[in-house]
Short mmCIF file of C-alpha atoms in Angstrom, two decimals:
data_model
loop_
_atom_site.label_atom_id
_atom_site.label_comp_id
_atom_site.label_asym_id
_atom_site.label_seq_id
_atom_site.Cartn_x
_atom_site.Cartn_y
_atom_site.Cartn_z
CA MET A 150 -0.01 -0.03 -0.02
CA ALA A 151 1.55 3.35 -1.14
CA VAL A 152 2.02 6.08 1.41
CA SER A 153 0.14 9.24 0.42
CA ASP A 154 2.05 12.49 -0.42
CA GLY A 155 0.24 14.27 2.50
CA VAL A 156 1.41 11.69 5.06
CA VAL A 157 5.04 11.93 3.73
CA LYS A 158 4.91 15.71 3.84
CA LYS A 159 3.59 15.62 7.43
CA VAL A 160 6.36 13.28 8.55
CA ILE A 161 8.97 15.41 6.88
CA LEU A 162 7.55 18.54 8.62
CA SER A 163 7.49 16.86 11.96
CA TYR A 164 11.11 15.77 11.69
CA THR A 165 12.07 19.32 10.56
CA TYR A 166 10.39 20.85 13.61
CA VAL A 167 12.18 18.33 15.88
CA ALA A 168 15.56 19.11 14.13
CA ILE A 169 15.03 22.87 14.51
CA TRP A 170 14.19 22.59 18.18
CA ILE A 171 17.15 20.30 18.92
CA PHE A 172 19.49 22.62 17.11
CA LEU A 173 18.29 25.79 18.88
CA SER A 174 18.10 24.11 22.35
CA PHE A 175 21.61 22.75 21.74
CA THR A 176 22.76 26.23 20.58
CA VAL A 177 21.35 28.12 23.53
CA ILE A 178 22.83 25.74 26.11
CA VAL A 179 26.31 25.80 24.55
CA TYR A 180 26.15 29.57 23.88
CA ASN A 181 25.23 30.28 27.59
CA LYS A 182 28.08 27.94 28.73
CA TYR A 183 30.57 29.83 26.42
CA ILE A 184 29.48 33.34 27.76
CA LEU A 185 29.47 32.40 31.55
CA ASP A 186 32.53 29.98 31.72
CA ARG A 187 35.56 31.66 33.11
CA LYS A 188 37.79 29.73 30.73
CA MET A 189 35.92 30.89 27.66
CA TYR A 190 34.19 34.26 27.17
CA ASN A 191 34.62 34.79 30.90
CA TRP A 192 31.50 36.83 31.73
CA PRO A 193 30.32 35.14 34.96
CA TYR A 194 27.15 37.22 35.45
CA PRO A 195 24.12 34.71 35.23
CA ILE A 196 21.57 37.12 36.53
CA SER A 197 22.63 39.84 34.10
CA LEU A 198 22.46 37.33 31.10
CA THR A 199 19.06 36.16 32.20
CA MET A 200 17.78 39.70 32.49
CA ILE A 201 19.13 40.48 28.94
CA HIS A 202 17.17 37.43 27.67
CA MET A 203 14.04 38.43 29.55
CA ALA A 204 14.18 42.07 28.38
CA PHE A 205 14.75 41.00 24.69
CA CYS A 206 12.17 38.25 24.80
CA SER A 207 9.48 40.36 26.44
CA SER A 208 10.00 43.20 23.87
CA LEU A 209 9.74 40.81 20.96
CA ALA A 210 6.70 39.04 22.46
CA TYR A 211 4.93 42.43 22.85
CA VAL A 212 5.64 43.20 19.22
CA LEU A 213 4.24 39.85 18.07
CA VAL A 214 1.19 39.96 20.28
CA ARG A 215 0.22 43.75 20.24
CA VAL A 216 1.73 45.04 16.96
CA PHE A 217 1.63 42.21 14.43
CA LYS A 218 -1.17 40.38 16.26
CA LEU A 219 0.26 36.98 15.35
CA VAL A 220 -0.97 35.47 18.66
CA GLU A 221 -4.11 36.39 20.54
CA PRO A 222 -3.48 37.67 24.13
CA VAL A 223 -5.33 35.78 27.01
CA SER A 224 -8.14 37.50 28.74
CA MET A 225 -6.69 38.05 32.21
CA SER A 226 -7.75 40.23 35.15
CA ARG A 227 -5.26 42.07 37.29
CA ASP A 228 -6.26 39.94 40.24
CA LEU A 229 -5.63 36.73 38.32
CA TYR A 230 -2.31 38.04 37.06
CA LEU A 231 -1.16 38.95 40.63
CA LYS A 232 -2.23 35.69 42.14
CA SER A 233 -1.37 33.28 39.35
CA VAL A 234 1.17 34.77 36.84
CA VAL A 235 3.42 36.60 39.45
CA PRO A 236 4.21 33.39 41.55
CA ILE A 237 4.97 31.47 38.36
CA GLY A 238 7.18 34.34 37.11
CA ALA A 239 9.05 34.37 40.51
CA LEU A 240 9.67 30.58 40.31
CA TYR A 241 10.75 30.91 36.58
CA SER A 242 13.27 33.70 37.46
CA LEU A 243 14.85 31.59 40.17
CA SER A 244 14.98 28.54 37.86
CA LEU A 245 16.76 30.47 35.20
CA TRP A 246 19.07 32.28 37.57
CA PHE A 247 20.26 28.94 39.26
CA SER A 248 20.47 26.93 36.03
CA ASN A 249 22.55 29.57 34.41
CA SER A 250 24.79 29.90 37.37
CA ALA A 251 25.52 26.16 37.27
CA TYR A 252 27.31 26.61 33.94
CA ILE A 253 30.09 28.48 35.78
CA TYR A 254 30.87 25.43 37.96
CA LEU A 255 29.80 22.31 36.05
CA SER A 256 30.35 20.68 32.66
CA VAL A 257 27.51 20.75 29.99
CA SER A 258 27.48 16.96 30.00
CA PHE A 259 27.10 16.69 33.84
CA ILE A 260 24.30 19.34 33.86
CA GLN A 261 22.29 17.37 31.34
CA MET A 262 22.70 14.33 33.52
CA LEU A 263 21.37 16.20 36.60
CA LYS A 264 18.39 17.44 34.55
CA ALA A 265 17.24 13.91 34.27
CA LEU A 266 15.89 14.31 37.84
CA MET A 267 13.18 16.64 36.45
CA PRO A 268 10.41 13.87 36.25
CA VAL A 269 11.35 12.94 39.85
CA ALA A 270 10.90 16.48 41.05
CA VAL A 271 7.64 17.06 39.05
CA TYR A 272 6.07 13.82 40.26
CA SER A 273 7.20 14.40 44.00
CA ILE A 274 5.95 18.05 43.98
CA GLY A 275 2.74 16.90 42.15
CA VAL A 276 2.04 14.35 44.97
CA LEU A 277 2.76 16.97 47.66
CA PHE A 278 0.20 19.45 45.99
CA LYS A 279 -2.20 16.50 45.43
CA LYS A 280 -2.07 16.88 41.62
CA GLU A 281 -0.67 13.33 41.20
CA GLY A 282 -1.71 10.19 43.02
CA PHE A 283 0.94 8.22 44.96
CA LYS A 284 1.69 4.98 43.15
CA ASN A 285 4.24 2.36 44.32
CA GLU A 286 5.33 1.57 40.75
CA THR A 287 5.81 5.18 39.84
CA MET A 288 7.73 5.87 43.01
CA ALA A 289 10.03 2.92 42.24
CA ASN A 290 10.57 4.35 38.79
CA MET A 291 11.49 7.71 40.41
CA ILE A 292 13.92 6.03 42.81
CA SER A 293 15.63 4.16 39.80
CA ILE A 294 16.14 7.52 38.05
CA SER A 295 17.56 9.13 41.19
CA LEU A 296 19.99 6.24 41.66
CA GLY A 297 21.14 6.50 38.14
CA VAL A 298 21.84 10.20 38.55
CA ALA A 299 23.55 9.46 41.87
CA VAL A 300 25.91 6.98 40.08
CA ALA A 301 26.54 9.59 37.35
CA ALA A 302 27.40 12.12 40.04
CA TYR A 303 29.69 9.60 41.89
CA GLY A 304 31.60 9.17 38.62
CA GLU A 305 31.94 12.87 37.82
CA ALA A 306 35.61 13.88 37.44
CA LYS A 307 35.08 17.53 38.20
CA PHE A 308 32.39 17.41 40.81
CA ASP A 309 31.59 20.73 42.42
CA THR A 310 29.19 20.82 45.43
CA TRP A 311 28.05 24.35 44.95
CA GLY A 312 27.45 23.82 41.17
CA VAL A 313 25.36 20.68 41.89
CA THR A 314 23.30 22.45 44.55
CA LEU A 315 22.57 25.30 42.13
CA GLN A 316 21.44 22.83 39.45
CA LEU A 317 19.32 20.81 41.93
CA MET A 318 17.67 24.09 43.09
CA ALA A 319 16.99 25.01 39.53
CA VAL A 320 15.32 21.61 38.92
CA ALA A 321 13.17 22.02 42.09
CA PHE A 322 11.99 25.52 41.14
CA GLU A 323 11.25 24.59 37.62
CA ALA A 324 9.31 21.56 38.76
CA THR A 325 7.31 23.66 41.22
CA ARG A 326 6.62 26.13 38.37
CA LEU A 327 5.30 23.40 36.08
CA VAL A 328 2.99 22.05 38.85
CA LEU A 329 1.71 25.53 39.75
CA ILE A 330 0.89 26.22 36.00
CA GLN A 331 -1.58 23.35 36.27
CA ILE A 332 -2.92 24.53 39.57
CA LEU A 333 -3.09 28.21 38.93
CA LEU A 334 -3.77 28.49 35.15
CA ASN A 335 -4.77 25.21 33.55
CA SER A 336 -7.38 24.43 36.15
CA LYS A 337 -8.98 27.89 35.48
CA GLY A 338 -9.18 27.09 31.71
CA ILE A 339 -6.20 29.38 30.85
CA SER A 340 -3.62 27.98 28.50
CA LEU A 341 -0.38 29.91 27.68
CA ASN A 342 1.65 29.07 24.55
CA PRO A 343 5.42 29.96 24.60
CA ILE A 344 4.84 33.46 23.07
CA THR A 345 1.99 34.46 25.40
CA SER A 346 4.07 32.99 28.33
CA LEU A 347 6.87 35.37 27.45
CA TYR A 348 4.46 38.22 26.98
CA TYR A 349 3.04 37.84 30.47
CA ILE A 350 5.80 36.12 32.49
CA ALA A 351 9.10 37.67 31.08
CA PRO A 352 8.47 41.25 32.38
CA CYS A 353 7.57 39.76 35.78
CA CYS A 354 10.83 37.86 35.70
CA LEU A 355 12.78 40.95 34.83
CA VAL A 356 11.38 42.68 37.92
CA PHE A 357 12.17 39.87 40.26
CA LEU A 358 15.73 39.32 38.93
CA SER A 359 16.46 43.09 39.34
CA ILE A 360 16.49 42.76 43.12
CA PRO A 361 19.28 40.06 43.42
CA TRP A 362 21.07 41.80 40.45
CA LEU A 363 21.43 45.13 42.35
CA ILE A 364 22.82 43.28 45.43
CA VAL A 365 24.94 40.49 43.85
CA GLU A 366 26.16 41.58 40.29
CA TYR A 367 25.59 45.39 39.84
CA PRO A 368 28.51 46.35 42.23
CA SER A 369 30.98 44.12 40.37
CA LEU A 370 29.84 45.33 36.91
CA ARG A 371 30.06 48.86 38.13
CA ASP A 372 33.57 48.51 39.33
CA ASN A 373 34.57 46.53 36.17
CA SER A 374 35.22 49.56 33.97
CA SER A 375 36.97 47.35 31.32
CA PHE A 376 33.81 45.60 30.32
CA HIS A 377 31.73 46.76 27.34
CA LEU A 378 28.47 45.04 26.21
CA ASP A 379 29.23 43.07 23.01
CA PHE A 380 25.92 43.63 21.10
CA THR A 381 26.89 40.91 18.62
CA VAL A 382 27.42 38.22 21.18
CA PHE A 383 24.51 39.13 23.56
CA GLY A 384 22.15 40.06 20.71
CA THR A 385 22.69 36.73 18.91
CA ASN A 386 22.47 34.84 22.20
CA SER A 387 19.10 36.49 23.14
CA LEU A 388 17.77 35.91 19.60
CA CYS A 389 18.61 32.25 19.89
CA ALA A 390 16.77 32.15 23.29
CA PHE A 391 13.66 33.71 21.67
CA ALA A 392 13.84 31.45 18.59
CA LEU A 393 13.94 28.47 20.94
CA ASN A 394 10.63 29.55 22.44
CA LEU A 395 9.16 29.87 18.89
CA ALA A 396 10.53 26.42 18.10
CA VAL A 397 8.79 24.99 21.20
CA PHE A 398 5.48 26.66 19.99
CA LEU A 399 5.94 24.96 16.62
CA LEU A 400 7.11 21.56 17.91
CA VAL A 401 4.28 21.17 20.52
CA GLY A 402 1.66 22.76 18.26
CA LYS A 403 2.43 20.56 15.20
CA THR A 404 3.42 17.33 16.90
CA SER A 405 2.97 16.69 20.67
CA ALA A 406 4.48 17.26 24.08
CA LEU A 407 5.60 13.71 24.08
CA THR A 408 7.60 14.24 20.87
CA MET A 409 9.34 17.03 22.54
CA ASN A 410 10.22 14.81 25.47
CA VAL A 411 11.66 12.17 23.12
CA ALA A 412 13.56 14.86 21.09
CA GLY A 413 14.88 16.17 24.49
CA VAL A 414 16.52 12.80 25.22
CA VAL A 415 18.22 12.81 21.77
CA LYS A 416 19.40 16.42 22.46
CA ASP A 417 20.80 15.40 25.85
CA TRP A 418 22.87 12.60 24.30
CA LEU A 419 24.14 14.92 21.49
CA LEU A 420 25.08 17.62 24.17
CA ILE A 421 27.11 14.89 26.21
CA ALA A 422 28.89 13.86 22.93
CA PHE A 423 29.59 17.43 21.98
CA SER A 424 30.77 18.37 25.55
CA TRP A 425 33.18 15.39 25.48
CA SER A 426 34.46 15.70 21.91
CA VAL A 427 34.57 19.50 21.35
CA ILE A 428 34.55 21.25 24.67
CA LYS A 429 36.92 18.51 25.92
CA ASP A 430 34.92 17.98 29.21
CA THR A 431 35.77 14.74 30.98
CA VAL A 432 33.05 12.03 30.62
CA THR A 433 33.78 8.89 32.56
CA PRO A 434 32.47 5.34 31.98
CA ILE A 435 30.59 5.56 35.43
CA ASN A 436 29.02 8.92 34.19
CA LEU A 437 27.72 7.16 31.12
CA ILE A 438 26.50 4.01 33.11
CA GLY A 439 24.69 6.20 35.72
CA TYR A 440 23.08 8.36 32.97
CA GLY A 441 22.10 5.27 31.01
CA LEU A 442 20.17 4.00 34.07
CA ALA A 443 18.46 7.26 34.52
CA PHE A 444 17.73 7.41 30.85
CA LEU A 445 15.93 4.01 30.91
CA GLY A 446 13.95 5.27 33.94
CA VAL A 447 12.86 8.48 32.12
CA ALA A 448 12.05 6.42 28.92
CA TYR A 449 9.79 4.10 31.00
CA TYR A 450 8.14 7.13 32.76
CA ASN A 451 7.32 8.66 29.33
CA HIS A 452 6.00 5.35 28.08
CA SER A 453 3.79 5.07 31.14
CA LYS A 454 2.46 8.60 30.69
CA LEU A 455 1.70 7.79 26.94
CA GLN A 456 -0.10 4.65 27.88
CA ALA A 457 -2.18 6.52 30.60
CA LEU A 458 -3.00 9.32 27.97
CA LYS A 459 -4.14 6.73 25.47
CA ALA A 460 -6.28 4.96 28.04
CA SER A 461 -7.82 8.32 29.06
CA GLU A 462 -8.67 9.18 25.32
CA THR A 463 -10.19 5.71 24.83
CA GLN A 464 -12.31 6.15 27.89
CA LYS A 465 -13.57 9.65 26.75
CA LYS A 466 -14.38 8.21 23.25
CA ALA A 467 -16.31 5.35 24.92
CA GLN A 468 -18.31 7.78 27.06
CA GLN A 469 -19.08 9.97 23.94
CA ASN A 470 -20.28 6.91 22.10
CA ASP A 471 -22.54 5.82 25.05
CA GLU A 472 -23.89 9.47 25.27
CA GLU A 473 -24.70 9.47 21.46
CA ALA A 474 -26.22 5.96 21.62
CA GLY A 475 -28.41 7.24 24.58
CA LYS A 476 -29.53 10.20 22.64
CA LEU A 477 -30.52 8.08 19.74
CA LEU A 478 -32.53 5.71 21.86
CA GLU A 479 -34.29 8.82 23.41
CA GLN A 480 -35.18 10.06 19.91
CA ARG A 481 -36.48 6.68 18.84
CA ASP A 482 -38.55 6.43 21.98
CA GLY A 483 -39.96 9.86 21.34
CA GLU A 484 -40.74 9.13 17.78
CA GLY A 485 -42.42 5.75 18.76
CA ARG A 486 -44.63 7.60 21.26
CA LYS A 487 -45.70 10.20 18.75
CA SER A 488 -46.71 7.43 16.26
CA ASP A 489 -48.64 5.63 18.95
CA ASN A 490 -50.49 8.84 19.87
CA GLN A 491 -51.34 9.46 16.24
CA ASN A 492 -52.71 5.91 15.82
#
């Protein structure tokens, strides 16, 4: 049976979106590492870098939403913004600050291994906030992922306690943010795509980050008279960060969130290979064994989520079919009664 041109075109487009997202995500991570690392560009100011990203992204998002009207803004009251968006923005700013700070102390490859703990953090916080039900099987899976990451950390040649602490805090804040999005926004019927997320959340992040920036980084930048902002470096870096958000919008919109998760696993392995071969970071066999164990746990978790999603969709379809069958029976009963009355 020949495959139609439409199906082939759809498959090619899907792979194209995946490739674009992997490339941009890869580029942003390596670019941030290059700027922040003391042995490379040597600009160790993660809060400043994050603020530049937020200012650039919020400005472009405003232009896309308000000027070009490419994306419709969400109807949102001031009360809803203060109670829902502001807490999410605070968590997002902390997550970005700590994750960018980790690049100063840790290798790209080891950071990707630590990020494998994200499903563990999301599930644990989901159980804590009663958004997820506690299941022994799922918890065993989470423990297996954690053990894999622990083995990878044990085998890390350049282990830095402060860097690991920063990355783990970044994972915790990001996981809390993802759970709060479900509680504060999705439960109220509000869905934000990456563009509207930047439109509403990026300005909020900019305000929150300005507080630690004034205390931690501004005095050092003020005294460092030799530094001049390189618009080429920081402009292209910010553009890549914004393009990544557009790529997320395309990838999730045209494929699915699960496709993005699978693509994320491919990206992580590519980053580990790049970190080892090009940046010359040390990747030990114990690193790879540990991350391999964590990878299997994450893959099983994604598979379980997919099966649960399919079961939920099947149940919804069955309910719809039952409702339609019930309506047909009611119509037939009504028509039968009419004909009896006429006779």
